[in-house]
């Protein structure tokens, strides 16, 4: 589904990603872990096409297409979803209008008719239940005045609405208490099928108790320096990142 | 200087013609106004309050003025201006002549002659009493040249049941100047909703000047909306003066969708305890449009609240400017005053000026002001695009969102809905003809 080869990216003159390699197949859950500043969020931003970053090398294929040549909106239409670490508040844009525009743009891209108002509202209602998102929140402006937990639930709600092939969850656990974490992770698990895939970016092992990864990667200084199974996450939790630095001869 | 001279000469040569075409009330005021105009003239761009708009240039062309009051009547068949879902009583002001039709229950809508004949004392008491002819040459000149006025009289306790829509129309193939007056007298416990639509079909450069006076009696509720939808060759210089007695509530909301060069002044005095003012404006300017707003909110009584919010969206080489003065007198304790000016610039060449001026002489007040100038939020833009909304559409959503809190302040719901559509069409650079309107090209 996703092949990342030797991906390099800068912000300004500073190189953040220094040759990332990653392959994700349908049905898989990959966790990317790593210390602060290792480039985890940059990787997710670059894959989603955030214009703040400049790709300086490498290639990314997503479902057979050259991902890097697509606009952020077309990456979304192709089935890539990013759950933001810090979801943006957009006063004056209502959740309903925002989601209707998003869903219908996706349908347009696929050559489908826009949803009727009734169908749209029914789907909104169904998907809201997955993450127990209050109807009041759905009628407000995008993320405006939402608590940290509500913002993250709103991200997963949008994921449910757009039904992506590949979801990248960027530090979805940050700022969540244990109950909210359970709801959010539960939502992700409900959306899981053998056809879609998830990349979970996290600092802590905690989230992986709820969303079980098939593969765990350690991103350090802009490269994936170690990959393994779920046991790698537990080892990191126990020993921290220092032993990896030692292994690398630092 | 040249601009002033031409009007001085005009006044000297044609004073008897001007007086002949107007009623006594206006002619009395005219005498004083001419003196003031001879003293002050047209303000130059060197003057502090006129730095961002060239008023002299606006007044310079050799405009024709209909001093002989040649009839310019029109019919509703030719001009229709309607807001879907909003039942209004429409009054057309063609050039500077109000086409007075029927009044409505409890409310009188008159021209100046009718007002003077029916209520000589009120005409004396209210016409040109709020307007500051003594300090601003443009107000003096309007008073010196105006020959008729639209008068809306809402007596004590009366309610205007159907909103009044005043449609100002200009249609001239040669350069023309019109001088309009609007006088609104709202008695105690009265309420009224008035919408002014500014239209211009002229092929030539035109100058429309207007002086509006609003007296809001004790505990009155006034909503006054202005929609400007003119053309790139339209010049407009308008001053509004309002006074609010105790517990009077007033909304003043000018929305400029399209114009040429416009200078608007909003002077409001909160003179009675507990008065509340909501002064809200939006301008969308592109090409070489200029929208220059001056507000002067004077808290002369205690326990009053004023809330100002002006927003602008500018692109190309447009210029917008907002100077907002708030004056709180020594005795005006417990004043709450908020002023905010927010701007979005879509191009490197547009210019935005914002200048708050607060003069506070009372203790125990809550006064704030703020101004922002910026571009659209890039992180919000990326967020919308990540969800599949194309860039152009995402920008549109963010611009509409920017205008949204202005719309939220418009209480007249059908108007708010209509404006939302008009603003969207305007931003999309589509036809912004009002529904059912056959007049706009």
XYZ file of C-alpha atoms in Angstrom, chain B residues 27-411:
385
model
C -32.472 76.895 3.924
C -31.998 78.157 7.472
C -29.420 75.472 8.115
C -27.864 76.189 4.726
C -26.892 79.736 5.680
C -24.726 78.549 8.568
C -23.335 75.657 6.576
C -22.147 77.919 3.762
C -20.260 80.045 6.269
C -18.610 76.921 7.671
C -17.741 75.633 4.228
C -16.194 78.961 3.203
C -14.034 78.662 6.303
C -13.012 74.991 6.089
C -13.395 73.946 2.468
C -12.732 70.402 1.267
C -10.241 68.639 3.560
C -6.856 67.991 2.019
C -4.898 64.765 2.334
C -2.470 66.599 4.588
C -5.079 66.659 7.311
C -4.614 64.007 9.984
C -8.008 62.364 9.535
C -7.892 62.222 5.751
C -4.445 60.828 5.104
C -5.546 57.631 3.440
C -8.073 58.962 0.976
C -7.773 61.854 -1.442
C -10.998 63.746 -0.726
C -9.976 66.748 -2.824
C -9.580 64.532 -5.863
C -13.011 63.024 -5.237
C -14.593 66.501 -5.187
C -12.525 67.860 -8.097
C -14.446 66.755 -11.199
C -16.929 69.177 -12.678
C -20.053 67.304 -11.618
C -23.522 68.257 -12.680
C -25.925 68.900 -9.779
C -29.686 68.830 -10.164
C -30.202 72.134 -8.372
C -33.259 72.946 -10.486
C -34.910 69.765 -9.120
C -35.770 68.286 -12.485
C -37.990 65.313 -11.805
C -36.171 61.971 -11.876
C -39.029 59.800 -10.819
C -38.900 56.147 -11.588
C -41.145 53.177 -11.217
C -40.797 50.009 -9.234
C -40.993 48.033 -12.467
C -37.613 49.277 -13.523
C -35.959 49.148 -10.128
C -36.507 46.273 -7.826
C -34.295 45.475 -4.931
C -35.431 42.709 -2.660
C -34.127 40.379 -0.026
C -35.670 36.903 -0.272
C -37.804 36.107 2.743
C -37.743 39.692 3.926
C -40.847 41.776 3.571
C -39.836 45.399 3.487
C -41.399 48.691 2.720
C -39.288 50.136 -0.056
C -38.478 53.783 -0.532
C -36.486 54.848 -3.560
C -34.210 57.819 -3.466
C -33.422 58.627 -7.076
C -30.440 60.904 -7.321
C -31.076 62.894 -4.177
C -34.860 62.995 -4.383
C -36.845 60.684 -2.103
C -39.830 59.152 -3.921
C -42.211 59.265 -1.001
C -44.976 56.693 -1.147
C -47.211 55.509 1.618
C -46.239 55.422 5.240
C -47.001 52.520 7.515
C -49.073 52.225 10.619
C -47.636 54.279 13.448
C -44.595 55.428 11.474
C -44.281 58.410 9.159
C -41.986 58.512 6.175
C -41.792 61.975 4.658
C -39.738 64.353 2.622
C -38.513 67.534 4.255
C -41.364 69.729 3.053
C -43.925 67.311 4.448
C -42.034 67.071 7.733
C -41.782 70.861 8.009
C -45.492 71.316 7.263
C -46.715 68.589 9.579
C -44.275 69.026 12.436
C -42.679 72.471 12.169
C -41.311 72.312 15.709
C -39.790 68.876 15.285
C -38.227 69.918 11.991
C -36.650 72.876 13.756
C -35.568 70.758 16.681
C -33.966 67.901 14.767
C -32.797 68.867 11.287
C -29.040 69.399 11.175
C -28.686 69.538 14.944
C -26.441 66.501 15.341
C -24.478 67.021 12.145
C -21.178 68.703 12.825
C -21.140 71.293 10.087
C -18.719 73.400 12.046
C -15.710 71.119 11.824
C -15.957 69.039 8.660
C -16.111 70.749 5.284
C -17.757 67.747 3.615
C -20.673 67.813 6.073
C -20.958 71.589 5.654
C -21.003 71.246 1.880
C -23.661 68.544 1.978
C -25.800 70.796 4.193
C -25.131 73.742 1.896
C -26.200 71.832 -1.220
C -28.880 69.411 -0.001
C -32.379 70.371 -1.106
C -34.450 67.518 0.216
C -34.259 64.876 2.914
C -35.837 61.571 3.757
C -37.397 61.796 7.192
C -38.423 58.756 9.183
C -40.417 59.633 12.255
C -41.230 56.930 14.783
C -43.254 58.585 17.579
C -43.031 57.608 21.260
C -44.030 53.989 21.802
C -44.410 53.229 18.094
C -43.039 50.119 16.440
C -42.023 49.900 12.808
C -43.575 46.558 11.940
C -42.139 46.212 8.446
C -38.470 47.099 8.001
C -37.915 50.146 5.827
C -35.605 49.618 2.888
C -34.236 52.820 1.445
C -32.787 52.223 -2.003
C -30.434 54.951 -3.150
C -30.117 54.943 -6.900
C -27.828 56.837 -9.170
C -28.123 56.506 -12.904
C -26.387 59.098 -15.008
C -24.549 59.145 -18.296
C -22.660 62.290 -17.330
C -20.625 63.050 -14.180
C -23.057 63.946 -11.444
C -23.043 64.815 -7.755
C -25.947 64.086 -5.439
C -26.365 65.318 -1.879
C -28.611 63.170 0.248
C -29.985 63.617 3.715
C -31.601 61.111 5.984
C -33.155 62.050 9.291
C -34.430 59.388 11.661
C -36.276 60.510 14.766
C -37.151 57.663 17.098
C -39.180 58.535 20.176
C -39.180 56.943 23.617
C -39.829 53.187 23.674
C -40.005 53.070 19.900
C -38.368 50.563 17.605
C -37.342 50.557 13.961
C -35.314 48.575 11.458
C -33.930 50.455 8.481
C -31.872 49.092 5.625
C -30.165 51.385 3.146
C -29.000 49.961 -0.163
C -26.579 51.970 -2.204
C -26.707 51.320 -5.942
C -25.107 53.012 -8.890
C -25.826 52.304 -12.531
C -24.012 55.325 -13.881
C -21.578 55.087 -16.715
C -19.686 58.173 -15.556
C -17.895 59.153 -12.396
C -20.338 60.121 -9.693
C -20.130 61.552 -6.222
C -22.814 60.753 -3.680
C -22.616 62.605 -0.403
C -24.881 61.791 2.478
C -25.501 63.050 5.960
C -27.574 60.816 8.205
C -28.857 61.884 11.584
C -30.396 59.421 14.024
C -32.014 60.457 17.280
C -32.644 57.431 19.416
C -34.997 58.301 22.250
C -35.061 56.691 25.675
C -35.329 52.928 25.576
C -35.647 52.849 21.785
C -34.390 49.942 19.661
C -32.861 50.922 16.341
C -31.250 48.675 13.750
C -29.625 50.515 10.869
C -27.982 48.529 8.069
C -26.165 49.889 5.043
C -25.299 47.789 2.017
C -22.968 49.366 -0.508
C -23.110 47.733 -3.919
C -21.927 50.305 -6.428
C -19.252 50.505 -9.094
C -15.582 51.308 -9.512
C -16.399 54.847 -10.696
C -18.549 55.613 -7.639
C -17.271 58.069 -5.079
C -19.131 58.308 -1.831
C -18.605 60.524 1.191
C -21.070 59.867 3.968
C -21.329 60.940 7.580
C -23.655 59.505 10.144
C -24.417 61.247 13.407
C -26.391 59.494 16.097
C -27.387 60.241 19.627
C -28.640 57.654 22.066
C -30.728 58.555 25.095
C -30.949 56.398 28.212
C -31.190 52.643 27.568
C -31.430 53.130 23.819
C -30.089 50.146 21.894
C -28.640 50.689 18.471
C -27.056 48.516 15.825
C -25.271 50.293 12.997
C -23.885 47.899 10.406
C -22.364 49.075 7.140
C -21.431 46.309 4.687
C -19.490 47.302 1.600
C -19.561 44.636 -1.092
C -18.405 46.736 -3.985
C -17.483 50.378 -4.392
C -15.103 52.831 -5.961
C -13.787 55.125 -3.265
C -15.737 55.618 -0.094
C -15.229 57.644 3.021
C -17.671 56.998 5.818
C -17.804 58.649 9.224
C -19.812 57.246 12.117
C -20.230 59.666 14.987
C -22.279 58.322 17.856
C -22.865 59.912 21.236
C -24.132 57.750 24.071
C -25.731 60.529 26.056
C -28.129 58.657 28.314
C -27.369 56.144 31.063
C -27.431 52.513 29.948
C -27.313 53.135 26.201
C -25.854 50.335 24.098
C -24.210 50.624 20.696
C -23.154 47.872 18.343
C -21.174 49.305 15.438
C -20.161 46.616 12.983
C -18.694 46.856 9.527
C -17.316 44.732 6.734
C -15.639 45.804 3.507
C -14.441 43.605 0.675
C -12.134 45.548 -1.601
C -10.127 44.601 -4.638
C -8.683 46.303 -7.729
C -8.161 49.934 -6.795
C -11.076 50.281 -4.406
C -10.709 52.454 -1.341
C -12.765 52.105 1.836
C -11.895 54.585 4.531
C -13.842 54.463 7.781
C -13.719 56.876 10.668
C -15.645 56.141 13.826
C -16.079 58.489 16.726
C -17.885 57.010 19.691
C -18.484 59.432 22.513
C -19.463 58.131 25.935
C -20.889 61.171 27.687
C -23.037 59.276 30.171
C -22.365 56.505 32.668
C -23.172 52.779 32.371
C -23.139 52.713 28.581
C -21.647 50.052 26.403
C -20.228 50.337 22.906
C -18.924 47.494 20.833
C -17.159 48.102 17.532
C -16.014 45.415 15.144
C -14.764 46.246 11.668
C -13.360 43.655 9.304
C -11.837 43.998 5.863
C -10.778 41.564 3.165
C -8.469 43.264 0.695
C -6.672 42.186 -2.425
C -4.998 43.621 -5.531
C -4.153 47.286 -4.930
C -7.100 48.117 -2.713
C -6.714 50.373 0.300
C -8.702 50.105 3.502
C -8.379 52.267 6.525
C -10.043 52.384 9.909
C -9.521 55.120 12.414
C -11.549 54.549 15.521
C -11.858 57.149 18.203
C -13.462 56.463 21.548
C -13.956 59.370 23.915
C -15.051 58.700 27.487
C -16.026 61.819 29.432
C -15.026 62.374 33.029
C -18.440 61.478 34.442
C -18.992 58.449 32.208
C -18.109 55.834 34.817
C -18.860 52.131 34.322
C -18.355 52.555 30.614
C -17.676 49.397 28.668
C -16.124 50.010 25.295
C -14.595 47.523 22.947
C -13.110 48.254 19.555
C -11.655 45.741 17.178
C -10.384 45.984 13.614
C -9.352 42.820 11.800
C -7.968 42.636 8.316
C -7.003 39.955 5.862
C -4.725 40.849 3.027
C -4.739 38.584 0.002
C -1.989 40.396 -1.879
C 1.339 42.091 -1.340
C 0.144 45.297 -2.967
C -3.001 45.964 -0.934
C -2.697 48.470 1.873
C -4.293 48.398 5.292
C -4.219 51.195 7.842
C -5.639 50.808 11.301
C -5.524 53.354 14.054
C -7.337 53.198 17.370
C -7.597 56.461 19.313
C -8.794 56.206 22.891
C -9.330 59.216 25.086
C -10.507 58.234 28.524
C -11.170 60.804 31.215
C -13.148 58.626 33.643
C -11.902 56.061 36.148
C -13.692 52.794 36.597
C -14.200 51.975 32.937
C -13.497 48.898 30.853
C -12.127 49.933 27.491
C -10.230 47.785 25.067
C -9.056 47.885 21.527
C -7.247 45.615 19.170
C -6.203 45.419 15.572
C -4.888 42.611 13.424
C -3.529 42.524 9.910
C -2.625 39.215 8.393
C -3.061 36.504 5.837
C -5.232 33.428 6.029
C -4.132 30.911 8.647
C -1.848 28.481 6.792
C -2.265 25.731 9.371
C -6.063 25.920 9.052
C -5.690 25.869 5.279
C -3.594 22.694 5.431
C -6.036 21.101 7.860
C -8.934 21.643 5.441
C -6.892 20.417 2.477
C -5.828 17.291 4.354
C -9.505 16.459 4.634
C -9.852 16.689 0.871
C -11.100 20.245 0.431
C -9.329 21.806 -2.578
C -7.123 24.785 -1.855
C -9.306 27.421 -3.550
C -12.381 26.112 -1.751
C -10.518 25.975 1.561
C -9.463 29.610 1.137
C -13.068 30.517 0.415
C -14.246 28.736 3.564
C -11.707 30.588 5.666
C -12.628 33.966 4.181
C -16.310 33.319 4.792
C -15.453 32.217 8.309
C -13.609 35.508 8.768
C -16.758 37.412 7.792
C -18.999 35.195 9.880
C -18.906 37.072 13.170
C -19.922 40.237 11.337
C -22.940 38.368 9.985
C -23.724 37.040 13.458
C -24.236 40.617 14.595
C -26.918 41.241 12.002
C -30.162 40.558 13.782
